[in-house]
Every structure is written in structure tokens, then in C-alpha cells.
mmCIF file of C-alpha atoms and ligand atoms in Angstrom:
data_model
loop_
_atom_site.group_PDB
_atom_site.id
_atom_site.type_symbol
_atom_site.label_atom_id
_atom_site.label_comp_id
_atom_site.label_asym_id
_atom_site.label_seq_id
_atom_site.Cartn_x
_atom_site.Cartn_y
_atom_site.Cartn_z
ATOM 1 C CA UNK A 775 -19.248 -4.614 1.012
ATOM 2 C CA UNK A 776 -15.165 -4.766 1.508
ATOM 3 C CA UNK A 777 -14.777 -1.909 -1.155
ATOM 4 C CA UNK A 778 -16.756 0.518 0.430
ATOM 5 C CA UNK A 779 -15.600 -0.441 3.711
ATOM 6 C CA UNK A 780 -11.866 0.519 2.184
ATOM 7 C CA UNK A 781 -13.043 3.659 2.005
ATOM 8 C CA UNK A 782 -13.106 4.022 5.762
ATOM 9 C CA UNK A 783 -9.571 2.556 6.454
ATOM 10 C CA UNK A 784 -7.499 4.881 8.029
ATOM 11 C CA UNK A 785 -4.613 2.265 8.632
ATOM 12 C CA UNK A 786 -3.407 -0.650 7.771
ATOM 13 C CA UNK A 787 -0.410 -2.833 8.190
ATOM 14 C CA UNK A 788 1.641 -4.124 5.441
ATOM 15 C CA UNK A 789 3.321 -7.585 5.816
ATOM 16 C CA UNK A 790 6.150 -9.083 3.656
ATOM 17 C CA UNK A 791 6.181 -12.438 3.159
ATOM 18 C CA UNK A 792 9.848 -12.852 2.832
ATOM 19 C CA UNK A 793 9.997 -11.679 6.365
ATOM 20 C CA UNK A 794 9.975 -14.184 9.354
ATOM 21 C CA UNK A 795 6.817 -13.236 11.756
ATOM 22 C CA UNK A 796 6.416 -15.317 15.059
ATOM 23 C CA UNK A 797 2.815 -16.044 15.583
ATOM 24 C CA UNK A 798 2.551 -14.180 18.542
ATOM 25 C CA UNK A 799 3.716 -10.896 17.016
ATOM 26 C CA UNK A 800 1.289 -11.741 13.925
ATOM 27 C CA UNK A 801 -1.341 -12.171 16.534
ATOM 28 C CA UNK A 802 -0.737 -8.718 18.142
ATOM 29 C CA UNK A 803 -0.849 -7.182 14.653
ATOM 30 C CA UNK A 804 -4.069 -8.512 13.640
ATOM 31 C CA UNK A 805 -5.787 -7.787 17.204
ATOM 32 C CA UNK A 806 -4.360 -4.125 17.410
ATOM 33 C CA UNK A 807 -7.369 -2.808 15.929
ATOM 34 C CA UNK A 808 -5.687 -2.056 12.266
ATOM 35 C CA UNK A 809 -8.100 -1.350 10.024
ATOM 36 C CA UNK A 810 -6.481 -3.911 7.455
ATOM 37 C CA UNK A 811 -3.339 -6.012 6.414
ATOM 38 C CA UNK A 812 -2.128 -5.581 3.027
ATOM 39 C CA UNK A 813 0.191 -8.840 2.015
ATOM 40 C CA UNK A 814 3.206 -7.932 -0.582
ATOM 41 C CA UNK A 815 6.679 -6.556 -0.836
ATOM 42 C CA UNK A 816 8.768 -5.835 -3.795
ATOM 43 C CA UNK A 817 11.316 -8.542 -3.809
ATOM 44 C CA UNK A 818 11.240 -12.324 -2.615
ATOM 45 C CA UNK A 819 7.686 -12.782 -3.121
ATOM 46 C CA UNK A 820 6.320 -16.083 -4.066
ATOM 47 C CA UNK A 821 3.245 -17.836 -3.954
ATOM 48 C CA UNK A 822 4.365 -20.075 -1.182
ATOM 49 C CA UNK A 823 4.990 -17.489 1.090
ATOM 50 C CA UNK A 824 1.935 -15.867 -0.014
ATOM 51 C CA UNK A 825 -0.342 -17.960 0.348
ATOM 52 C CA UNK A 826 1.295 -19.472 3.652
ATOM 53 C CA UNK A 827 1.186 -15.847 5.582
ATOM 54 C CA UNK A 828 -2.518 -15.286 4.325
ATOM 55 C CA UNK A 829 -3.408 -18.780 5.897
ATOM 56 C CA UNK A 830 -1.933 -17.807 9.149
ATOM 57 C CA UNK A 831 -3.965 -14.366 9.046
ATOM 58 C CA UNK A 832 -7.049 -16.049 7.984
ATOM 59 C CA UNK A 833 -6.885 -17.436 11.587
ATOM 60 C CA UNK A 834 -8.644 -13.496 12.694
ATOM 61 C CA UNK A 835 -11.054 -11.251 11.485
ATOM 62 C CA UNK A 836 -9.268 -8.431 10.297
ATOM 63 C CA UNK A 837 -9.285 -7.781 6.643
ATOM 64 C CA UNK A 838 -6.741 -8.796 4.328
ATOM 65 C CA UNK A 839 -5.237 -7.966 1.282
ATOM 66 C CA UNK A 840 -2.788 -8.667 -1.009
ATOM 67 C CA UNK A 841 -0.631 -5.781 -3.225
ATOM 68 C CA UNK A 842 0.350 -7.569 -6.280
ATOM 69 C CA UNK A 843 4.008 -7.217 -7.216
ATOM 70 C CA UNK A 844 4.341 -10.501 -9.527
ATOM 71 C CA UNK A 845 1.396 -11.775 -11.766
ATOM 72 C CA UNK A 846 3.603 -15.489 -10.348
ATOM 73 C CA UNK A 847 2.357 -15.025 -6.549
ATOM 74 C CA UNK A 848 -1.640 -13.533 -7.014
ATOM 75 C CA UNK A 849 -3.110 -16.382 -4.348
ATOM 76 C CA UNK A 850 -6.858 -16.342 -4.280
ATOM 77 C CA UNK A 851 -9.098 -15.913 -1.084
ATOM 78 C CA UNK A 852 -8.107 -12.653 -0.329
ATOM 79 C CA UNK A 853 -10.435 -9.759 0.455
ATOM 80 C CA UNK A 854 -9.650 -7.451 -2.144
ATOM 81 C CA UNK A 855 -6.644 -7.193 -5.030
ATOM 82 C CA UNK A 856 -4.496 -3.826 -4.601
ATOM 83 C CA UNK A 857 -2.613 -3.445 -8.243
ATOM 84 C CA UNK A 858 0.055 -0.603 -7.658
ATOM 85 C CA UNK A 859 0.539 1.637 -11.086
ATOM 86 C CA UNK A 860 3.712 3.339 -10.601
ATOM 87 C CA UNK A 861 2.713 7.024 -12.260
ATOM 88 C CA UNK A 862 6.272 8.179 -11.861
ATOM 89 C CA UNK A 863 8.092 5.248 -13.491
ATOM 90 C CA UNK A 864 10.061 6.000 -16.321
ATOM 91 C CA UNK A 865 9.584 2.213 -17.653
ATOM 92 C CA UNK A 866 6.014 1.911 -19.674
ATOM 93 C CA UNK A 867 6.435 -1.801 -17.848
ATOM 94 C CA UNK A 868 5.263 -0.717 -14.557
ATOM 95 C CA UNK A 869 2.309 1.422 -15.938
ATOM 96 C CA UNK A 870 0.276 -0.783 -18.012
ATOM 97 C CA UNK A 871 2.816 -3.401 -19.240
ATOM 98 C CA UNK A 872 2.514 -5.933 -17.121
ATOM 99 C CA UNK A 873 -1.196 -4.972 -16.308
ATOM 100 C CA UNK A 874 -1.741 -5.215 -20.171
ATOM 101 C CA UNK A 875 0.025 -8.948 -19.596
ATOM 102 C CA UNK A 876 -1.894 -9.816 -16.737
ATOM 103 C CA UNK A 877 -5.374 -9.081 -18.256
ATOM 104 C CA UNK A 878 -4.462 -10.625 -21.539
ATOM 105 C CA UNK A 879 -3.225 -13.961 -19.479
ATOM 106 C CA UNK A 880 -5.979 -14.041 -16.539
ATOM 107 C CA UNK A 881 -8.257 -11.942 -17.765
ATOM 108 C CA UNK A 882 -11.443 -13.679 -17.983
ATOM 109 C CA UNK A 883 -10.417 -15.182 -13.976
ATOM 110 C CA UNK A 884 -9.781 -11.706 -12.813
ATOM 111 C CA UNK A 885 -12.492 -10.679 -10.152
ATOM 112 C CA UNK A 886 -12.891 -6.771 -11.128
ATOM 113 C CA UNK A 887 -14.947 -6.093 -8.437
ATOM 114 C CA UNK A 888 -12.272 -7.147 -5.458
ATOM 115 C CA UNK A 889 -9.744 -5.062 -7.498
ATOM 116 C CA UNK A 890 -8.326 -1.681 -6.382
ATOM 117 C CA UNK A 891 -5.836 0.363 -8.443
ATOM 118 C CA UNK A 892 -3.185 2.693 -6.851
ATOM 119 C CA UNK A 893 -1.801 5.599 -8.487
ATOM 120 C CA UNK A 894 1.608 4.970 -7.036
ATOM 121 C CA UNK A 895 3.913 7.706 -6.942
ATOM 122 C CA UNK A 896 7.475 6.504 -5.474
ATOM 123 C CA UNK A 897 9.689 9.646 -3.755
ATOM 124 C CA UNK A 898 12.359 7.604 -1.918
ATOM 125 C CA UNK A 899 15.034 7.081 -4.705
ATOM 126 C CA UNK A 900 17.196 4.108 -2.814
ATOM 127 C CA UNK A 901 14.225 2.387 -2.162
ATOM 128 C CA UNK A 902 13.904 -0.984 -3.855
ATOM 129 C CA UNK A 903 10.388 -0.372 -5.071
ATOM 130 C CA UNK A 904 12.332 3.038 -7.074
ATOM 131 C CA UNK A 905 15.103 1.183 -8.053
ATOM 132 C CA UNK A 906 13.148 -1.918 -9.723
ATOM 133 C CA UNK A 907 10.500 0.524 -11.554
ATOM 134 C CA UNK A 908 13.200 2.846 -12.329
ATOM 135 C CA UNK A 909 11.301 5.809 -10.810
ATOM 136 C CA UNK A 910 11.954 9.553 -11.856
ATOM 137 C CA UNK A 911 11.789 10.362 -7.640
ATOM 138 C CA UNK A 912 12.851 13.789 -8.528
ATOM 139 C CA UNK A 913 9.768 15.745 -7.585
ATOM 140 C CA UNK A 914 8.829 18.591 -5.889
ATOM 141 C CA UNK A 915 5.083 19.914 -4.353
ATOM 142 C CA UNK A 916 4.101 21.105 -7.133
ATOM 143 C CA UNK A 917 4.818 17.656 -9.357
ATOM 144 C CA UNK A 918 3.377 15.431 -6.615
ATOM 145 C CA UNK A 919 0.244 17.365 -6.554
ATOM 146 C CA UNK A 920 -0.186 16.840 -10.512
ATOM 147 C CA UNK A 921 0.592 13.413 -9.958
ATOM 148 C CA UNK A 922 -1.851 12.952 -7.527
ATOM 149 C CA UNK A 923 -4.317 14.748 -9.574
ATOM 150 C CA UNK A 924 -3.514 12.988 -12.967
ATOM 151 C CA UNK A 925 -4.189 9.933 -11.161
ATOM 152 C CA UNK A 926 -7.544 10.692 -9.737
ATOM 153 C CA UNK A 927 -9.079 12.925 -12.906
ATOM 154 C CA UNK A 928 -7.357 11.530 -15.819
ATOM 155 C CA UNK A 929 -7.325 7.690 -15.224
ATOM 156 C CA UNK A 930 -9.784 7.405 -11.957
ATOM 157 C CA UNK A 931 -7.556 6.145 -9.885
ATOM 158 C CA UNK A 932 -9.118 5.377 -6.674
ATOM 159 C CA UNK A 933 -6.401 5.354 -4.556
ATOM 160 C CA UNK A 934 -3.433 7.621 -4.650
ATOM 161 C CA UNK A 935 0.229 5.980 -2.881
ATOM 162 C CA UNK A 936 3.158 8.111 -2.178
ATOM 163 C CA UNK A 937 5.589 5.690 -1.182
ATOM 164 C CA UNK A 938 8.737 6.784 0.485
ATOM 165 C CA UNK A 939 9.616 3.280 1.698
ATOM 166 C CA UNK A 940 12.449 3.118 4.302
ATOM 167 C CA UNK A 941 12.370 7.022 5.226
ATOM 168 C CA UNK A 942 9.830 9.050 6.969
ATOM 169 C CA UNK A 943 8.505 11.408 3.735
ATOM 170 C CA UNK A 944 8.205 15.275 3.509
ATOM 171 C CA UNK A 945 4.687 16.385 4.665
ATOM 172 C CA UNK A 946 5.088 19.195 2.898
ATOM 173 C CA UNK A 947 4.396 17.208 -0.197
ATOM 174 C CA UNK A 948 2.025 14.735 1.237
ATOM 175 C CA UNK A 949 -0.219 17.715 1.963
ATOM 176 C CA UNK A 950 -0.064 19.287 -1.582
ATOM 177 C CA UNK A 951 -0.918 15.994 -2.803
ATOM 178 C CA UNK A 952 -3.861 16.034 -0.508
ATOM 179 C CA UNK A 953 -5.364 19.291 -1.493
ATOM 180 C CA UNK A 954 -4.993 18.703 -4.970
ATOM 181 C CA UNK A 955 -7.024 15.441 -4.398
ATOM 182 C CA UNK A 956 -11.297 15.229 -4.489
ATOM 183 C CA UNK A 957 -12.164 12.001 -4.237
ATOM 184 C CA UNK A 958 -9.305 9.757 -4.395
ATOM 185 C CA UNK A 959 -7.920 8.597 -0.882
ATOM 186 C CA UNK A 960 -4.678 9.554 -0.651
ATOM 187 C CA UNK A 961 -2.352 6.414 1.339
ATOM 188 C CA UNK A 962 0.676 7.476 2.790
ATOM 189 C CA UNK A 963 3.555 4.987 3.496
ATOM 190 C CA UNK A 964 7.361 5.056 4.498
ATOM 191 C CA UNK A 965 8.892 5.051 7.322
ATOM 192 C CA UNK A 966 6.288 5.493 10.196
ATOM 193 C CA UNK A 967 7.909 4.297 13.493
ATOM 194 C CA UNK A 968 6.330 5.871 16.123
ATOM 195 C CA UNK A 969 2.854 7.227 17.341
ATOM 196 C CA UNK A 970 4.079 11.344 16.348
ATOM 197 C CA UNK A 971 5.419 10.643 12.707
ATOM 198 C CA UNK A 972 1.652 8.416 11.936
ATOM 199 C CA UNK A 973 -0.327 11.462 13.214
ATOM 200 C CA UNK A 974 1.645 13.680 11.337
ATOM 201 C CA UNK A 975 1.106 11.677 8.188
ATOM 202 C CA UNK A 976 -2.833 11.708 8.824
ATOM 203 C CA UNK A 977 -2.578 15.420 9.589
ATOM 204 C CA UNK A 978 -2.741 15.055 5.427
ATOM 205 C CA UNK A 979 -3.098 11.366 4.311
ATOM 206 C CA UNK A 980 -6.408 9.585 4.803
ATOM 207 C CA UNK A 981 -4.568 5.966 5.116
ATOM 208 C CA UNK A 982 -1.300 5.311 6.678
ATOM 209 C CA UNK A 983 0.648 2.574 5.881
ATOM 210 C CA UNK A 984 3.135 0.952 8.414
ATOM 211 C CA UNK A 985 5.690 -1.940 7.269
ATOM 212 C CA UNK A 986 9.173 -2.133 8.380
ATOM 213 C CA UNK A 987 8.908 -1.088 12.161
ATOM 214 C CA UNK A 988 6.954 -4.412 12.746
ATOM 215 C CA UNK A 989 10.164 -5.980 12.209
ATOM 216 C CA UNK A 990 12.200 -3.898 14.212
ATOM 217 C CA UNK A 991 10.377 -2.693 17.100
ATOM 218 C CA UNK A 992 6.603 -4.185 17.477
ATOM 219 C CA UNK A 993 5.745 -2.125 20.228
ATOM 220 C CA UNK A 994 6.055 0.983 18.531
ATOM 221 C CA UNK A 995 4.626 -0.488 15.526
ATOM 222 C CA UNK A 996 1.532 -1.405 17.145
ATOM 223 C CA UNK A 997 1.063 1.932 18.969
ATOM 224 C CA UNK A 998 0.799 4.001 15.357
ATOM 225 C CA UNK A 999 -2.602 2.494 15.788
ATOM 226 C CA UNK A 1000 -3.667 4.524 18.254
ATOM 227 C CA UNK A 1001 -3.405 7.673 15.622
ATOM 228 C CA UNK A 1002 -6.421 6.474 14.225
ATOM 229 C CA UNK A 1003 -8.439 5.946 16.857
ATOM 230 C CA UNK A 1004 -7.785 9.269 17.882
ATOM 231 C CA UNK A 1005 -8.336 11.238 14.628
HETATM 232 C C1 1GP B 324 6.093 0.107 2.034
HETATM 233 O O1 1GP B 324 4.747 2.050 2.176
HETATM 234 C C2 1GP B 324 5.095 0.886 2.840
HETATM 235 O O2 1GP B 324 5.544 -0.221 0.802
HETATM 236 C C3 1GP B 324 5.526 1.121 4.241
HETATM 237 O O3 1GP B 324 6.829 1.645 4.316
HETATM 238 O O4 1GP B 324 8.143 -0.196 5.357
HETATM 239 O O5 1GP B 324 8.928 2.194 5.476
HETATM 240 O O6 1GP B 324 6.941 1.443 6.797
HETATM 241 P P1 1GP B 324 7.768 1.252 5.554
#
């Protein structure tokens, strides 16, 4: 089953749909051996370009999901449902508000068993996803590792995100986060560009994720895959 099989992704690709993507570079991401492409972004997401992207991916075999952003652009027919809670958000909105909102609206449609909550905690303060949740980004080791921990023991999170968006992050805090984790997986994205910086990330992450660099240089985007089938 997809959910268990999650637990074996090392790497995946995340698309935006507000993004242009010629078909042949969409081909070469979903034939590169990627464990997985996650569908979202944090602005400029609508159903239509939702649901027009996941029809074009549909066309191969590699997995994909969709990270919800907007309870206005949830398409069905994906694999499985990723529903980022942002731990370090200083608005109660981006914890359980609009979760509390989505169940209460959808929630007799909502297909629990394709859904996958992450334990976000965001550490790049200009990026957008910190500036829309208004994210205390403020943290050192020792705060990330209690995140990461209050996430997996307190609400079972089974998936643990430190997002540094738009920079390359500081290992040194992706590894605390790591040991203080047991079960959780621990995903890792921000600024991966090249083959070194997505090893070093797995050094302590067990799932990198790799968005922007598709955009700007394929190439290198499509070598961080090679990290994984290394490790
Ligand atoms: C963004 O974590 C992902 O949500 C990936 O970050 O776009 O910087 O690769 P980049």
C-alpha cells in the first residue's frame, strides 16, 4: 500500500503549479527515478492548475502527491494527501484552524487513510511559507529538536518537515532534529541544488525534498537523485 511505501521514499520532487514546466522537462522529472512528486506551493495555487499538472503527471508511473495549502485547490485522484501543520507558527490558523475548518466542511469526504500529516517546522524567515504562517523561525538545535520531538510523541506526527525554502539549511540542526526523532521520518527541504548539498541533507534527513532548482537548472536538479541511489 502507498502509505507504507512512503515510508521508503528517500526523495521526492516538489512541483508548483504556478510554475510553467515544458513537457519534456516534466518528463525527465518523473523518469529520473524520484521516489515521488509532491504537487503544491504556498501562493498561486488553484484547482485549475492543480488538477491540470496532476493530469500531465498521471501520464507516468511515479507516485504523486499533493501538499495541501488551500482547502479551494484539494483535486481528487491523487495518491496520498500531505496536510502540512506548521508547529512553529505563531497563528493558531495554521495549526488546527483551518484543519478544524476543513474537517468540519469535508469531513465525511475526507479519505483518512490517503492522508499524511507533517509536523512542519519553518527556519527560513523570508520565505513565503514563514511569512504567510507568521512563523517564530528563531530557533536554535536545541528548539528544533523539541519541535521535532513534540511532533512525533505528543501529537504522532508521522512526518517531521524542516523547511528552509529558498536557502540551503544548517545541518547542524537537521541532525539534532534527527536524533531526537524515533519513528517519525524526518523530510528535509530548502534549497538543494546540487548532488553534495542532497547527500549532505541525507547524511541526517531520511527524505529530501527538491523544488526550486527544477526551475533554474534541471540538470542539476535531476542529478540530486543520484544521492539516493547511492545511500
Ligand atoms: C519547498 O521544501 C521545499 O517547500 C523545497 O525547497 O524550493 O528551496 O528546493 P526549495
Amino acid at each position: 500500500m502507498i502509505r507504507n511505501e512512503m515510508n521508503q521514499w528517500k526523495h521526492l520532487f516538489k512541483l508548483d503549479p504556478e510554475k510553467p514546466i515544458s513537457d519534456e522537462a516534466l518528463e525527465a522529472i518523473c523518469m529520473s527515478g524520484t521516489d515521488a512528486v509532491m504537487i503544491g506551493g504556498s501562493t498561486g495555487i488553484t484547482f485549475e492548475n492543480t488538477v491540470d499538472l496532476l493530469s500531465r503527471v498521471r501520464r507516468y508511473t511515479v507516485p504523486c502527491v499533493q501538499e495541501i495549502s488551500d482547502m479551494e485547490s484539494i483535486v481528487p485522484g491523487f495518491d496520498l494527501y500531505f496536510i502540512p501543520v506548521v508547529m512553529n507558527s505563531t497563528d493558531s490558523k495554521w495549526i488546527t484552524g483551518l484543519h478544524q475548518q476543513a474537517v468540519k466542511q469535508y469531513g465525511h469526504r475526507i479519505p483518512w487513510d490517503q492522508i499524511v500529516t507533517e509536523g512542519y517546522c519553518i527556519l527560513n524567515p523570508d520565505c513565503t511559507a514563514a511569512r504567510i504562517t507568521d512563523s517564530h523561525t528563531a530557533l536554535d538545535e536545541k528548539d528544533v529538536a523539541a519541535y521535532a520531538k513534540l511532533g512525533e510523541q505528543m501529537f504522532h506526527l508521522p512526518v517531521i518537515y524542516l523547511e528552509y525554502s529558498g536557502m540551503f539549511g544548517d545541518m547542524d540542526k537537521v541532525r539534532s532534529a534527527a536524533w531526537s526523532l524515533e519513528s517519525a521520518r524526518l523530510f528535509y527541504g530548502g534549497g538543494i541544488s546540487n548532488l553534495e548539498q542532497a547527500q549532505q541533507a541525507l547524511e541526517y534527513a531520511d527524505t529530501i525534498v527538491v523544488g526550486n532548482v527544477i526551475y533554474t537548472n534541471l540538470p542539476s536538479a535531476l542529478e540530486t537523485v543520484r544521492a539516493v541511489q547511492r545511500v
